[in-house]
XYZ file of N, CA, C and O in Angstrom:
308
model
N 16.138 9.026 -13.545
C 15.053 8.761 -14.480
C 14.183 7.637 -13.920
O 14.678 6.581 -13.535
N 12.889 7.859 -13.873
C 11.966 6.870 -13.320
C 11.744 5.748 -14.320
O 11.705 5.964 -15.534
N 11.613 4.545 -13.772
C 11.347 3.421 -14.672
C 9.870 3.410 -15.050
O 9.018 3.812 -14.269
N 9.548 2.988 -16.253
C 8.147 2.991 -16.685
C 7.323 1.979 -15.893
O 7.827 0.948 -15.448
N 6.059 2.316 -15.700
C 5.161 1.428 -14.977
C 4.950 0.150 -15.786
O 4.873 0.195 -17.016
N 4.876 -0.991 -15.104
C 4.664 -2.241 -15.837
C 3.266 -2.280 -16.455
O 2.317 -1.720 -15.910
N 3.160 -2.911 -17.600
C 1.869 -3.069 -18.262
C 1.123 -4.215 -17.585
O 1.656 -5.315 -17.461
N -0.075 -3.938 -17.124
C -0.861 -4.934 -16.402
C -2.159 -5.216 -17.130
O -2.824 -4.299 -17.612
N -2.526 -6.487 -17.182
C -3.831 -6.828 -17.730
C -4.870 -6.685 -16.611
O -4.500 -6.522 -15.444
N -6.165 -6.720 -16.924
C -7.188 -6.513 -15.895
C -7.098 -7.483 -14.709
O -7.358 -7.089 -13.564
N -6.704 -8.717 -14.950
C -6.585 -9.689 -13.851
C -5.450 -9.298 -12.905
O -5.589 -9.403 -11.692
N -4.331 -8.849 -13.461
C -3.206 -8.413 -12.628
C -3.563 -7.160 -11.834
O -3.144 -7.014 -10.692
N -4.334 -6.249 -12.447
C -4.774 -5.039 -11.742
C -5.610 -5.429 -10.524
O -5.428 -4.877 -9.430
N -6.505 -6.409 -10.684
C -7.323 -6.876 -9.561
C -6.451 -7.441 -8.448
O -6.698 -7.195 -7.269
N -5.408 -8.192 -8.814
C -4.506 -8.761 -7.798
C -3.721 -7.680 -7.073
O -3.517 -7.749 -5.867
N -3.270 -6.655 -7.802
C -2.528 -5.557 -7.179
C -3.425 -4.818 -6.190
O -3.017 -4.514 -5.068
N -4.666 -4.555 -6.579
C -5.603 -3.851 -5.700
C -5.889 -4.684 -4.459
O -5.884 -4.167 -3.337
N -6.101 -5.973 -4.635
C -6.358 -6.844 -3.480
C -5.146 -6.868 -2.547
O -5.302 -6.800 -1.323
N -3.948 -6.931 -3.100
C -2.736 -6.927 -2.285
C -2.600 -5.606 -1.541
O -2.251 -5.581 -0.360
N -2.893 -4.497 -2.209
C -2.776 -3.181 -1.577
C -3.755 -3.045 -0.417
O -3.424 -2.441 0.606
N -4.948 -3.599 -0.541
C -5.935 -3.485 0.530
C -5.616 -4.383 1.717
O -5.925 -4.048 2.846
N -4.977 -5.534 1.481
C -4.721 -6.448 2.595
C -3.404 -6.165 3.296
O -3.179 -6.634 4.404
N -2.512 -5.392 2.688
C -1.185 -5.151 3.239
C -1.171 -3.963 4.193
O -1.797 -2.946 3.930
N -0.467 -4.110 5.320
C -0.308 -3.016 6.278
C 1.158 -2.949 6.649
O 1.667 -3.914 7.199
N 1.900 -1.893 6.427
C 1.591 -0.731 5.604
C 1.420 -1.133 4.137
O 2.027 -2.104 3.708
N 0.605 -0.395 3.395
C 0.103 -0.890 2.112
C 1.068 -0.886 0.934
O 0.658 -1.225 -0.149
N 2.330 -0.528 1.117
C 3.213 -0.452 -0.043
C 4.235 -1.573 -0.114
O 4.697 -1.918 -1.184
N 4.613 -2.145 1.005
C 5.718 -3.103 1.030
C 5.438 -4.356 0.212
O 6.229 -4.752 -0.631
N 4.318 -4.994 0.449
C 4.016 -6.261 -0.218
C 3.775 -6.047 -1.716
O 4.159 -6.886 -2.528
N 3.152 -4.932 -2.077
C 2.892 -4.651 -3.498
C 4.214 -4.494 -4.239
O 4.391 -5.018 -5.336
N 5.158 -3.798 -3.622
C 6.453 -3.607 -4.265
C 7.179 -4.935 -4.433
O 7.707 -5.239 -5.497
N 7.176 -5.757 -3.388
C 7.874 -7.035 -3.463
C 7.199 -8.010 -4.424
O 7.867 -8.723 -5.162
N 5.881 -8.070 -4.396
C 5.155 -9.046 -5.205
C 5.010 -8.626 -6.666
O 5.205 -9.435 -7.566
N 4.665 -7.367 -6.893
C 4.316 -6.937 -8.246
C 5.328 -5.973 -8.860
O 5.203 -5.618 -10.031
N 6.296 -5.477 -8.082
C 7.288 -4.554 -8.615
C 6.750 -3.174 -8.897
O 7.252 -2.464 -9.765
N 5.728 -2.762 -8.162
C 5.109 -1.456 -8.364
C 5.449 -0.589 -7.155
O 5.171 -0.962 -6.017
N 6.039 0.577 -7.399
C 6.429 1.485 -6.336
C 5.271 2.310 -5.821
O 4.132 2.219 -6.309
N 5.566 3.151 -4.844
C 4.545 3.966 -4.172
C 3.775 4.855 -5.148
O 2.554 4.838 -5.186
N 4.486 5.648 -5.946
C 3.821 6.569 -6.869
C 2.998 5.848 -7.926
O 1.893 6.282 -8.271
N 3.546 4.754 -8.438
C 2.818 3.979 -9.451
C 1.558 3.369 -8.857
O 0.512 3.324 -9.506
N 1.656 2.885 -7.602
C 0.496 2.286 -6.946
C -0.596 3.318 -6.716
O -1.770 3.061 -6.981
N -0.212 4.501 -6.251
C -1.199 5.558 -6.016
C -1.894 5.932 -7.321
O -3.121 6.047 -7.373
N -1.132 6.096 -8.391
C -1.730 6.444 -9.691
C -2.674 5.345 -10.172
O -3.765 5.627 -10.680
N -2.263 4.088 -10.006
C -3.101 2.958 -10.428
C -4.412 2.936 -9.641
O -5.491 2.790 -10.221
N -4.320 3.100 -8.323
C -5.526 3.038 -7.504
C -6.443 4.226 -7.761
O -7.661 4.073 -7.775
N -5.883 5.407 -7.980
C -6.720 6.566 -8.303
C -7.475 6.340 -9.609
O -8.618 6.760 -9.753
N -6.807 5.670 -10.555
C -7.425 5.424 -11.858
C -8.481 4.322 -11.796
O -9.525 4.410 -12.434
N -8.222 3.273 -10.999
C -9.076 2.093 -11.027
C -10.202 2.092 -9.981
O -11.216 1.448 -10.206
N -10.002 2.760 -8.857
C -10.998 2.715 -7.780
C -11.950 3.892 -7.860
O -11.643 4.927 -8.450
N -13.094 3.731 -7.216
C -14.002 4.862 -7.058
C -13.370 5.830 -6.065
O -12.526 5.433 -5.259
N -13.769 7.106 -6.077
C -13.194 8.055 -5.121
C -13.372 7.625 -3.655
O -12.455 7.783 -2.850
N -14.511 7.051 -3.327
C -14.755 6.618 -1.947
C -13.834 5.459 -1.560
O -13.271 5.433 -0.461
N -13.640 4.513 -2.461
C -12.763 3.379 -2.182
C -11.310 3.838 -2.066
O -10.567 3.358 -1.212
N -10.894 4.793 -2.907
C -9.531 5.300 -2.816
C -9.310 6.015 -1.485
O -8.269 5.842 -0.846
N -10.285 6.810 -1.047
C -10.160 7.505 0.241
C -10.057 6.513 1.384
O -9.292 6.712 2.327
N -10.815 5.434 1.317
C -10.756 4.392 2.344
C -9.363 3.773 2.384
O -8.774 3.606 3.456
N -8.809 3.450 1.219
C -7.475 2.868 1.159
C -6.414 3.852 1.660
O -5.524 3.491 2.415
N -6.519 5.114 1.257
C -5.536 6.114 1.664
C -5.588 6.347 3.174
O -4.545 6.482 3.819
N -6.778 6.366 3.750
C -6.912 6.554 5.194
C -6.310 5.370 5.940
O -5.684 5.539 6.989
N -6.471 4.183 5.408
C -5.885 2.992 6.028
C -4.367 3.078 6.016
O -3.697 2.734 6.990
N -3.814 3.561 4.921
C -2.366 3.697 4.819
C -1.804 4.760 5.744
O -0.730 4.614 6.311
N -2.529 5.856 5.916
C -2.068 6.924 6.801
C -2.136 6.496 8.259
O -1.346 6.943 9.071
N -3.094 5.641 8.586
C -3.262 5.223 9.973
C -2.305 4.142 10.403
O -2.150 3.880 11.590
N -1.623 3.503 9.457
C -0.728 2.415 9.825
C 0.640 2.957 10.195
O 1.136 3.908 9.622
N 1.204 2.344 11.187
C 2.543 2.710 11.624
C 3.403 1.465 11.562
O 2.906 0.353 11.490
N 4.680 1.664 11.652
C 5.592 0.535 11.693
C 5.483 -0.161 13.038
O 4.760 0.287 13.932
N 6.188 -1.244 13.190
C 6.141 -1.947 14.468
C 6.676 -1.058 15.586
O 7.628 -0.315 15.407
N 6.011 -1.110 16.718
C 6.421 -0.278 17.842
C 7.218 -1.099 18.839
O 7.041 -2.303 18.962
N 8.080 -0.411 19.553
C 8.893 -1.050 20.559
C 8.210 -0.858 21.904
O 7.734 0.235 22.210
N 8.122 -1.899 22.685
C 7.486 -1.802 23.985
C 8.331 -0.917 24.896
O 9.547 -1.083 24.985
N 7.686 0.033 25.561
C 8.382 0.931 26.457
C 8.868 0.165 27.686
O 8.191 -0.717 28.192
N 10.048 0.509 28.136
C 10.595 -0.134 29.324
C 10.911 0.918 30.362
O 11.215 2.068 30.037
N 10.841 0.513 31.597
C 11.142 1.415 32.689
C 12.605 1.788 32.631
O 13.421 0.949 32.283
N 13.058 2.960 32.867
C 12.450 4.132 33.473
C 11.873 5.113 32.459
O 11.391 6.168 32.826
N 11.942 4.812 31.159
C 11.507 5.761 30.127
C 10.043 5.620 29.753
O 9.530 6.440 29.029
N 9.393 4.613 30.210
C 7.987 4.417 29.911
C 7.365 3.492 30.934
O 8.029 3.001 31.822
N 6.100 3.304 30.839
C 5.413 2.442 31.798
C 5.338 1.026 31.307
O 5.350 0.681 30.233
């Protein structure tokens, strides 16, 4: 059973959105700071942002990867 989304006032919504935009990958810091999971964050941003701003945020999240390991010889250059 999923836990209910926390009730946020407009000021908290602004902070969550700002955290989501500055975080790479965009879900970790929001979850730790505000207790909002991936699905709840997506629903919140779809509701609060314009379609263009949401697409920008979603594209940023898709383009981010975790930390990479430097390749070492003989398996990489």
